[in-house]
PDB file of C-alpha atoms and ligand atoms in Angstrom:
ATOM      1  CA  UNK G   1       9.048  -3.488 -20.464  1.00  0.00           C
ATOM      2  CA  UNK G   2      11.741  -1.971 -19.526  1.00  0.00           C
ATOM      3  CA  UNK G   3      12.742   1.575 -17.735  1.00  0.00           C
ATOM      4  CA  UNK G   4      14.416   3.734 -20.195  1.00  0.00           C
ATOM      5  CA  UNK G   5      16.197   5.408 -17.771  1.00  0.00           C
ATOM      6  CA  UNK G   6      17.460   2.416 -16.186  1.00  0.00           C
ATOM      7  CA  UNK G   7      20.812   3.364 -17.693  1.00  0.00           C
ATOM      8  CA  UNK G   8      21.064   6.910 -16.582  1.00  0.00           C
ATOM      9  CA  UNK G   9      19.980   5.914 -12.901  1.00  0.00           C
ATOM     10  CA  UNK G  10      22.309   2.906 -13.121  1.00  0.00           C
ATOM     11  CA  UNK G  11      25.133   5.235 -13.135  1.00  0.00           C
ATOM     12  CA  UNK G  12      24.217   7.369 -10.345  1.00  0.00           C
ATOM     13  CA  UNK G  13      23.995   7.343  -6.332  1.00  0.00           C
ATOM     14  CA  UNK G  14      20.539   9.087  -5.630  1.00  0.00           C
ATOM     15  CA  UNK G  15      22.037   9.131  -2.067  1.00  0.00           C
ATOM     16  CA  UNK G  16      25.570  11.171  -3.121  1.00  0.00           C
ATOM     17  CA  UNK G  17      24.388  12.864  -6.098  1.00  0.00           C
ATOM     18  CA  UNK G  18      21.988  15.806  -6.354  1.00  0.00           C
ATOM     19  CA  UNK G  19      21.372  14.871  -9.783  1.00  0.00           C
ATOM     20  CA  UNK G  20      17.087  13.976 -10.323  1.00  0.00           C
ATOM     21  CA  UNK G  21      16.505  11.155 -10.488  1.00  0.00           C
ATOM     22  CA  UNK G  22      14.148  11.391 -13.486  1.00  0.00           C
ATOM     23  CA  UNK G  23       9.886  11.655 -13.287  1.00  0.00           C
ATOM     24  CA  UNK G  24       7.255  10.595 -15.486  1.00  0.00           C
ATOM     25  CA  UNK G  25       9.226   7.187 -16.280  1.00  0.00           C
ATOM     26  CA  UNK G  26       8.850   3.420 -14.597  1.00  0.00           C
ATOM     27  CA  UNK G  27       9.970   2.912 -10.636  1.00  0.00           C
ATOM     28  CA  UNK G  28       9.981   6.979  -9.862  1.00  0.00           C
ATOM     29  CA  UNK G  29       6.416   8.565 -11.056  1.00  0.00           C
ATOM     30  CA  UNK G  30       4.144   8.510  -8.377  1.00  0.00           C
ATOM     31  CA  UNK G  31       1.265   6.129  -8.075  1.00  0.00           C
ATOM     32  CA  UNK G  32      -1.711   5.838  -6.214  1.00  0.00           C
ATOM     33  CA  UNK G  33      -2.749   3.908  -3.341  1.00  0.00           C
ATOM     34  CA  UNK G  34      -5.795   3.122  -1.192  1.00  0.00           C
ATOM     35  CA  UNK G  35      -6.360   1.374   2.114  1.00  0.00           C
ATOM     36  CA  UNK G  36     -10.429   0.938   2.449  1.00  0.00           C
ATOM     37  CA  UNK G  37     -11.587  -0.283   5.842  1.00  0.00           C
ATOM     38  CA  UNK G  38     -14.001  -3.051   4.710  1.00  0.00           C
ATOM     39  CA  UNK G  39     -16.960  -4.784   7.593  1.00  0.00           C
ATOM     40  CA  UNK G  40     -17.145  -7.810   5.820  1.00  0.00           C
ATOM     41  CA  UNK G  41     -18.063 -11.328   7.669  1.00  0.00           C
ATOM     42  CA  UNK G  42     -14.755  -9.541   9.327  1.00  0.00           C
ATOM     43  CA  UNK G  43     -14.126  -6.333   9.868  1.00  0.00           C
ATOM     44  CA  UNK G  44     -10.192  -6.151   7.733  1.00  0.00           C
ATOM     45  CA  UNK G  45      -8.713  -3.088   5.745  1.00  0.00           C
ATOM     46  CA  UNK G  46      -7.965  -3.185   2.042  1.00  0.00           C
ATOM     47  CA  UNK G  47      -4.199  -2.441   0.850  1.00  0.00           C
ATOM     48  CA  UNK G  48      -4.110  -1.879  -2.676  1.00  0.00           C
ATOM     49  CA  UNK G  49      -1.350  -0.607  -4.571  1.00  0.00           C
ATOM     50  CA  UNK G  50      -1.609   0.958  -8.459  1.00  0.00           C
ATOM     51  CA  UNK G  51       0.537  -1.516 -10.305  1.00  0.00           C
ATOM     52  CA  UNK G  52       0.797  -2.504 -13.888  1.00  0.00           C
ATOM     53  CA  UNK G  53      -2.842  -0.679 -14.815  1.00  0.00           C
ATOM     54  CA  UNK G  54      -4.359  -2.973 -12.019  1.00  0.00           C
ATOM     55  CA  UNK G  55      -4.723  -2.610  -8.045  1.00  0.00           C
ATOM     56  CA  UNK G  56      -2.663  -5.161  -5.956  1.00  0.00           C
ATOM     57  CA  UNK G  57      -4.314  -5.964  -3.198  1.00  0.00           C
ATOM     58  CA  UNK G  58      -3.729  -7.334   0.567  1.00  0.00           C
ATOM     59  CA  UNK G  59      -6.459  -7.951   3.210  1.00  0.00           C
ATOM     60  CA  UNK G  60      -4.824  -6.956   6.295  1.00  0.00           C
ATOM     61  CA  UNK G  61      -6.730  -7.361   9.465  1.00  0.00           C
ATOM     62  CA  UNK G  62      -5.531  -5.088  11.946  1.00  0.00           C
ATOM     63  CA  UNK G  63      -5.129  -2.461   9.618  1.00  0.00           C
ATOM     64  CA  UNK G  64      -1.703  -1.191   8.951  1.00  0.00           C
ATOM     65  CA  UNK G  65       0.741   0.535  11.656  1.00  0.00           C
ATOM     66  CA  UNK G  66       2.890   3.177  11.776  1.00  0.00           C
ATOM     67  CA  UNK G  67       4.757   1.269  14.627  1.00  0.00           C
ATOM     68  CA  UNK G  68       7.900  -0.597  13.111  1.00  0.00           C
ATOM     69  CA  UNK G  69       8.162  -2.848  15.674  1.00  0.00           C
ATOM     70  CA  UNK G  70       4.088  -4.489  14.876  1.00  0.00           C
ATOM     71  CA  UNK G  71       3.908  -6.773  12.216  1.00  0.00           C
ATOM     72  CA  UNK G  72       0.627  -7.077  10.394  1.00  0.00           C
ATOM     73  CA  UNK G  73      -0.558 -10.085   8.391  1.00  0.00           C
ATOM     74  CA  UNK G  74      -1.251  -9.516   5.070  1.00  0.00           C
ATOM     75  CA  UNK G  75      -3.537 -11.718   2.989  1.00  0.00           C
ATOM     76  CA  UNK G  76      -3.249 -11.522  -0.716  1.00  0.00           C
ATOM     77  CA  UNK G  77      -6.396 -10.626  -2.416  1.00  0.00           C
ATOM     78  CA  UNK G  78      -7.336 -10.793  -6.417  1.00  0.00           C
ATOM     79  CA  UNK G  79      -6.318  -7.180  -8.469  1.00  0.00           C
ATOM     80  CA  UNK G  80      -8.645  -4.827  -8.516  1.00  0.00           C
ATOM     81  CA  UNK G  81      -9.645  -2.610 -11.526  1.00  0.00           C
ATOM     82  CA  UNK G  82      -8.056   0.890 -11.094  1.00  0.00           C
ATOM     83  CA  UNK G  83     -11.869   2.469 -10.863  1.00  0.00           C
ATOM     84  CA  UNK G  84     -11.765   0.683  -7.242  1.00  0.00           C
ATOM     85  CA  UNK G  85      -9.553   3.121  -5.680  1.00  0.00           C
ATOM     86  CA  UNK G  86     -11.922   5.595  -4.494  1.00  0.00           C
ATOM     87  CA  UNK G  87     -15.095   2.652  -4.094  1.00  0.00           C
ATOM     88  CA  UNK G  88     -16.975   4.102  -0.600  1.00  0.00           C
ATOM     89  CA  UNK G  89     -20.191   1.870  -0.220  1.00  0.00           C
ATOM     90  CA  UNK G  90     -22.175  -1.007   0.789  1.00  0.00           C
ATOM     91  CA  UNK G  91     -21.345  -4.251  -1.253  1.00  0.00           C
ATOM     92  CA  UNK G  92     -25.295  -6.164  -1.071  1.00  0.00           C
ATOM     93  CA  UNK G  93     -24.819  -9.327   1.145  1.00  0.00           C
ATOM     94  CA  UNK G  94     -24.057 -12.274  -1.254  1.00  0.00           C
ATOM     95  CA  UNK G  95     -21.452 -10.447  -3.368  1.00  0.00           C
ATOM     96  CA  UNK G  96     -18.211 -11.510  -2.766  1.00  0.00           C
ATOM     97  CA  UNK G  97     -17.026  -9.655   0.563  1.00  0.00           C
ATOM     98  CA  UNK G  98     -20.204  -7.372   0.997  1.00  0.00           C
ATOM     99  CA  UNK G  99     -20.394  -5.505   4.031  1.00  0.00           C
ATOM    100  CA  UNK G 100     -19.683  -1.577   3.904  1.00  0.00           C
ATOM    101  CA  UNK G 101     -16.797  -0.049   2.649  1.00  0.00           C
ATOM    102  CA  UNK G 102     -14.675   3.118   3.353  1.00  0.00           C
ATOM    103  CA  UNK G 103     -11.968   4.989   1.997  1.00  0.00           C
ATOM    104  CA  UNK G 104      -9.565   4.346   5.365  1.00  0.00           C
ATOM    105  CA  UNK G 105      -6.309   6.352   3.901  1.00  0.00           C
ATOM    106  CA  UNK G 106      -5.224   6.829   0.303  1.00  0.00           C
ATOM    107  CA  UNK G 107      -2.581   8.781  -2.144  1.00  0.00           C
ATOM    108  CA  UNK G 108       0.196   8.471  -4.013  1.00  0.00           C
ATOM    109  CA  UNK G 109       3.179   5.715  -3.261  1.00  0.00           C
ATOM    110  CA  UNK G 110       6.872   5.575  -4.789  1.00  0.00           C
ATOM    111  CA  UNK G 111       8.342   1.872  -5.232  1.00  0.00           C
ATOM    112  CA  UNK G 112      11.919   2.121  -3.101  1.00  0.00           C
ATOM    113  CA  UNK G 113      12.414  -1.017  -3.454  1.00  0.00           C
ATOM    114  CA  UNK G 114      16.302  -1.750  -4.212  1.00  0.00           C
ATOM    115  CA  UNK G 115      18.921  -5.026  -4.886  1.00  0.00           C
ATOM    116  CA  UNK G 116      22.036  -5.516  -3.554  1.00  0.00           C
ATOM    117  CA  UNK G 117      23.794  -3.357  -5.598  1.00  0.00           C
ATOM    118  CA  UNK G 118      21.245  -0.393  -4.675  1.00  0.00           C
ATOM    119  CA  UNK G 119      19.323  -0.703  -8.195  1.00  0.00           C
ATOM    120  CA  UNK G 120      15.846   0.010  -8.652  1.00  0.00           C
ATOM    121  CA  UNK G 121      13.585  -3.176  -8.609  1.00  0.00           C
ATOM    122  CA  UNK G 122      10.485  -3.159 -10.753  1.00  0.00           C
ATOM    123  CA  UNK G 123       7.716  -3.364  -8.671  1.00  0.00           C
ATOM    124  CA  UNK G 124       5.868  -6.469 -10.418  1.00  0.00           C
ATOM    125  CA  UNK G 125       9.033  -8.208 -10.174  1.00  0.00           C
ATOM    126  CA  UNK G 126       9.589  -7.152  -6.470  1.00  0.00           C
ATOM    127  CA  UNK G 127       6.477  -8.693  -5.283  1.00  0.00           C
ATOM    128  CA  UNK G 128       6.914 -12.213  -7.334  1.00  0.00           C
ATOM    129  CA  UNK G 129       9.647 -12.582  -5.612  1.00  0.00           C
ATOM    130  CA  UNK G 130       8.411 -12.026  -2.404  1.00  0.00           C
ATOM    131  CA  UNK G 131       9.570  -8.772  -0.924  1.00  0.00           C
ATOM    132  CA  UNK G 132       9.556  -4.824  -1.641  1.00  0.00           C
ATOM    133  CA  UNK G 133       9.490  -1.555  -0.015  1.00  0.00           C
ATOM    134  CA  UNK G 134       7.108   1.183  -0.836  1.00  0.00           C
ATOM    135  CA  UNK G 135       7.060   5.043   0.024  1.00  0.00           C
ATOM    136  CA  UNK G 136       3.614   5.911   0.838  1.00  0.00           C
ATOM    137  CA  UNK G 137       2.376   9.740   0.720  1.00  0.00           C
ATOM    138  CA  UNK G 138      -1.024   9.570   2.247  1.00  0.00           C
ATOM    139  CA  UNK G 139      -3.136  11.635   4.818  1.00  0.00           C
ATOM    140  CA  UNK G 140      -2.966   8.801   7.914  1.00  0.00           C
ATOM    141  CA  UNK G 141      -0.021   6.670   6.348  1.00  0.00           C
ATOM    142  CA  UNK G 142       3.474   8.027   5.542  1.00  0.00           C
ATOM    143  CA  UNK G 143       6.652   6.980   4.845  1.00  0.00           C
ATOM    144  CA  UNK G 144       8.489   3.616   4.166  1.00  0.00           C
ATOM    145  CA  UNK G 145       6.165   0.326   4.298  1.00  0.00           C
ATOM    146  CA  UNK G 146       8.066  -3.381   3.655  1.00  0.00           C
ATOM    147  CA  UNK G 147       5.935  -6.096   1.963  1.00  0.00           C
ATOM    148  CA  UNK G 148       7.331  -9.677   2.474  1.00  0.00           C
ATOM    149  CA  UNK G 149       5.897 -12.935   1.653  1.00  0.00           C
ATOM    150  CA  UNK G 150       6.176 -15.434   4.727  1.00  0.00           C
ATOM    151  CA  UNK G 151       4.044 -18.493   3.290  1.00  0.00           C
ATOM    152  CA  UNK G 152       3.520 -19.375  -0.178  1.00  0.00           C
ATOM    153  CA  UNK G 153       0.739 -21.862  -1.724  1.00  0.00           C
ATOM    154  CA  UNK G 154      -2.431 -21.621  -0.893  1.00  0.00           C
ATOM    155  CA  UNK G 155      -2.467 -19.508   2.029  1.00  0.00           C
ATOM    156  CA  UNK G 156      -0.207 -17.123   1.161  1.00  0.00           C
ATOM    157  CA  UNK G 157       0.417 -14.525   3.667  1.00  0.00           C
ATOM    158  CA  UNK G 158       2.634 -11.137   3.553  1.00  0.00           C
ATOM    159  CA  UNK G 159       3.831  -8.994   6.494  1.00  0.00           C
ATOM    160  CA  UNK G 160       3.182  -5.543   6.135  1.00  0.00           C
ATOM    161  CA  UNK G 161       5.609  -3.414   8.324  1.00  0.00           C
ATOM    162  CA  UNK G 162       6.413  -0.345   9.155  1.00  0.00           C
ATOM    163  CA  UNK G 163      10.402   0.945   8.132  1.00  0.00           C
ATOM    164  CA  UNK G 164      12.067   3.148  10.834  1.00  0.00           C
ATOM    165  CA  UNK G 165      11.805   6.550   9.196  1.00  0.00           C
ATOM    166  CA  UNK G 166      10.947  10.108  10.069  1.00  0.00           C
ATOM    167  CA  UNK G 167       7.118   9.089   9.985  1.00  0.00           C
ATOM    168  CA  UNK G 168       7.682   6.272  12.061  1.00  0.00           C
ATOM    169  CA  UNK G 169       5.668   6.770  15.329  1.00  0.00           C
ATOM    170  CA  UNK G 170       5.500   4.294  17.756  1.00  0.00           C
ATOM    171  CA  UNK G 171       2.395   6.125  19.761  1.00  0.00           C
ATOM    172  CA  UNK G 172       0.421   6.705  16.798  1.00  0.00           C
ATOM    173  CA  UNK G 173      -3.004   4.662  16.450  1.00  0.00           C
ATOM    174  CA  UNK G 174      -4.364   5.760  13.528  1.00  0.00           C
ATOM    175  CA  UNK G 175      -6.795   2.589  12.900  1.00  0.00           C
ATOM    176  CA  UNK G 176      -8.516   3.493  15.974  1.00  0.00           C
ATOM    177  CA  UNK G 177      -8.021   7.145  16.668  1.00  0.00           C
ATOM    178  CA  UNK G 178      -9.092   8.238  12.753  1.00  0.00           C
ATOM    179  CA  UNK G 179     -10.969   5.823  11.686  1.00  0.00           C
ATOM    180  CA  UNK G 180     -13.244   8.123   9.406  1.00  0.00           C
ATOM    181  CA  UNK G 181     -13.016   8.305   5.082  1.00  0.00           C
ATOM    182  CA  UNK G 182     -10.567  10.675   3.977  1.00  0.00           C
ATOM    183  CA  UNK G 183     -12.973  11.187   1.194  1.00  0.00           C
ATOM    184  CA  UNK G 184     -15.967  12.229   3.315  1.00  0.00           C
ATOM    185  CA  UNK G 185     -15.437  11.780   6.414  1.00  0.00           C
ATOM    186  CA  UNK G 186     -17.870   9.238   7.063  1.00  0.00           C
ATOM    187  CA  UNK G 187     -17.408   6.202   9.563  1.00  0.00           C
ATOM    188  CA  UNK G 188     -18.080   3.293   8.328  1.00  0.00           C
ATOM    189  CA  UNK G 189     -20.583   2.877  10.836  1.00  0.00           C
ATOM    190  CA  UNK G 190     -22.626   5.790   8.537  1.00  0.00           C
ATOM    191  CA  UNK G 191     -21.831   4.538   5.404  1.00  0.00           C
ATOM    192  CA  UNK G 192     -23.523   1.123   6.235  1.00  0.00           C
ATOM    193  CA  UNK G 193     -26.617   3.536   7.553  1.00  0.00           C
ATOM    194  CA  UNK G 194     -26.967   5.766   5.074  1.00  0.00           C
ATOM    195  CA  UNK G 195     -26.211   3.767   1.674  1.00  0.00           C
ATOM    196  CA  UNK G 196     -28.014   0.616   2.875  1.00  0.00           C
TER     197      UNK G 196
HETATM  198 MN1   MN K 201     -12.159  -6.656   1.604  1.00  0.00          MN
END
């Protein structure tokens, strides 16, 4: 597939130009995103991005930061069908993962991620390569997030990292000071009580 404005944008310097820089079409239209806080065997939280009609997804331990200077392992997990996004429940023991989930943060994302010559990089082909940089718009998580693979094979493992922005915020805590559903409200802690 290919972006059929890649021409248009190709001639242009988003950053110097006050030109659009085109919606509705690949690598600008917003997409959605979801980070669910999941008490499996281990407590971990979900990052899953809206890519290519499936979720890409990350278990990420600690959560993510909006600290640039923590980096957080990032596990790769299978894709998830889009329906997942707003999942808020308890998985029966035995399934794979069970344990209670919530929806930790979620919203839309823009893919920022750029080559040398400041291009737009598709997405799919950003992360098979081992590196990209999202925009997230979300109620706990804002602003510029880099993905990059460290090990490949069969324990392949991603940093997730905050980019020094405007929502960069070295004090914030949000994985322990809001760690209720943006969807209800509910900890996770009530979730597991109430839909066991
Ligand atoms: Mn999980």
């Amino acid at each position: 597939m290919t972006d059929p404005l890649e021409t248009y944008r190709a001639k242009r310097d988003f950053s110097t130009t006050g030109e659009p820089r085109g919606t509705g079409a690949r690598g600008s239209r917003a997409l959605r995103f979801v980070v669910q806080k999941h008490a499996a065997s281990s407590l971990h939280y979900d990052f899953r991005l809206e890519v290519g009609g499936v979720l890409k997804s990350w278990a990420v331990p600690k959560g993510l930061s909006t600290d640039p200077r923590d980096k957080r392992l990032a596990m790769p997990t299978e894709d998830h069908p889009l329906d997942y996004i707003d999942f808020e429940g308890v998985i029966p023991a035995g399934q794979y993962g069970g344990g209670s989930v919530i929806v930790w943060d979620t919203g839309t994302y823009r893919n920022t991620t750029r080559d040398r010559q400041g291009l737009d990089v598709d997405l799919d082909d950003a992360l098979g390569r081992g590196h990209a940089t999202v925009w997230l718009d979300g109620q706990k998580l804002m602003g510029g997030y880099a993905l990059t693979r460290v090990a490949t094979g069969k324990q392949e493992r991603w940093l997730v990292v905050k980019m020094k922005d405007e929502a960069a915020d070295a004090r914030r805590r949000p994985v322990s000071t809001e760690p209720e559903s943006v969807l209800t409200g509910r900890t996770i802690e009530e979730v597991a009580a109430e839909d066991a």
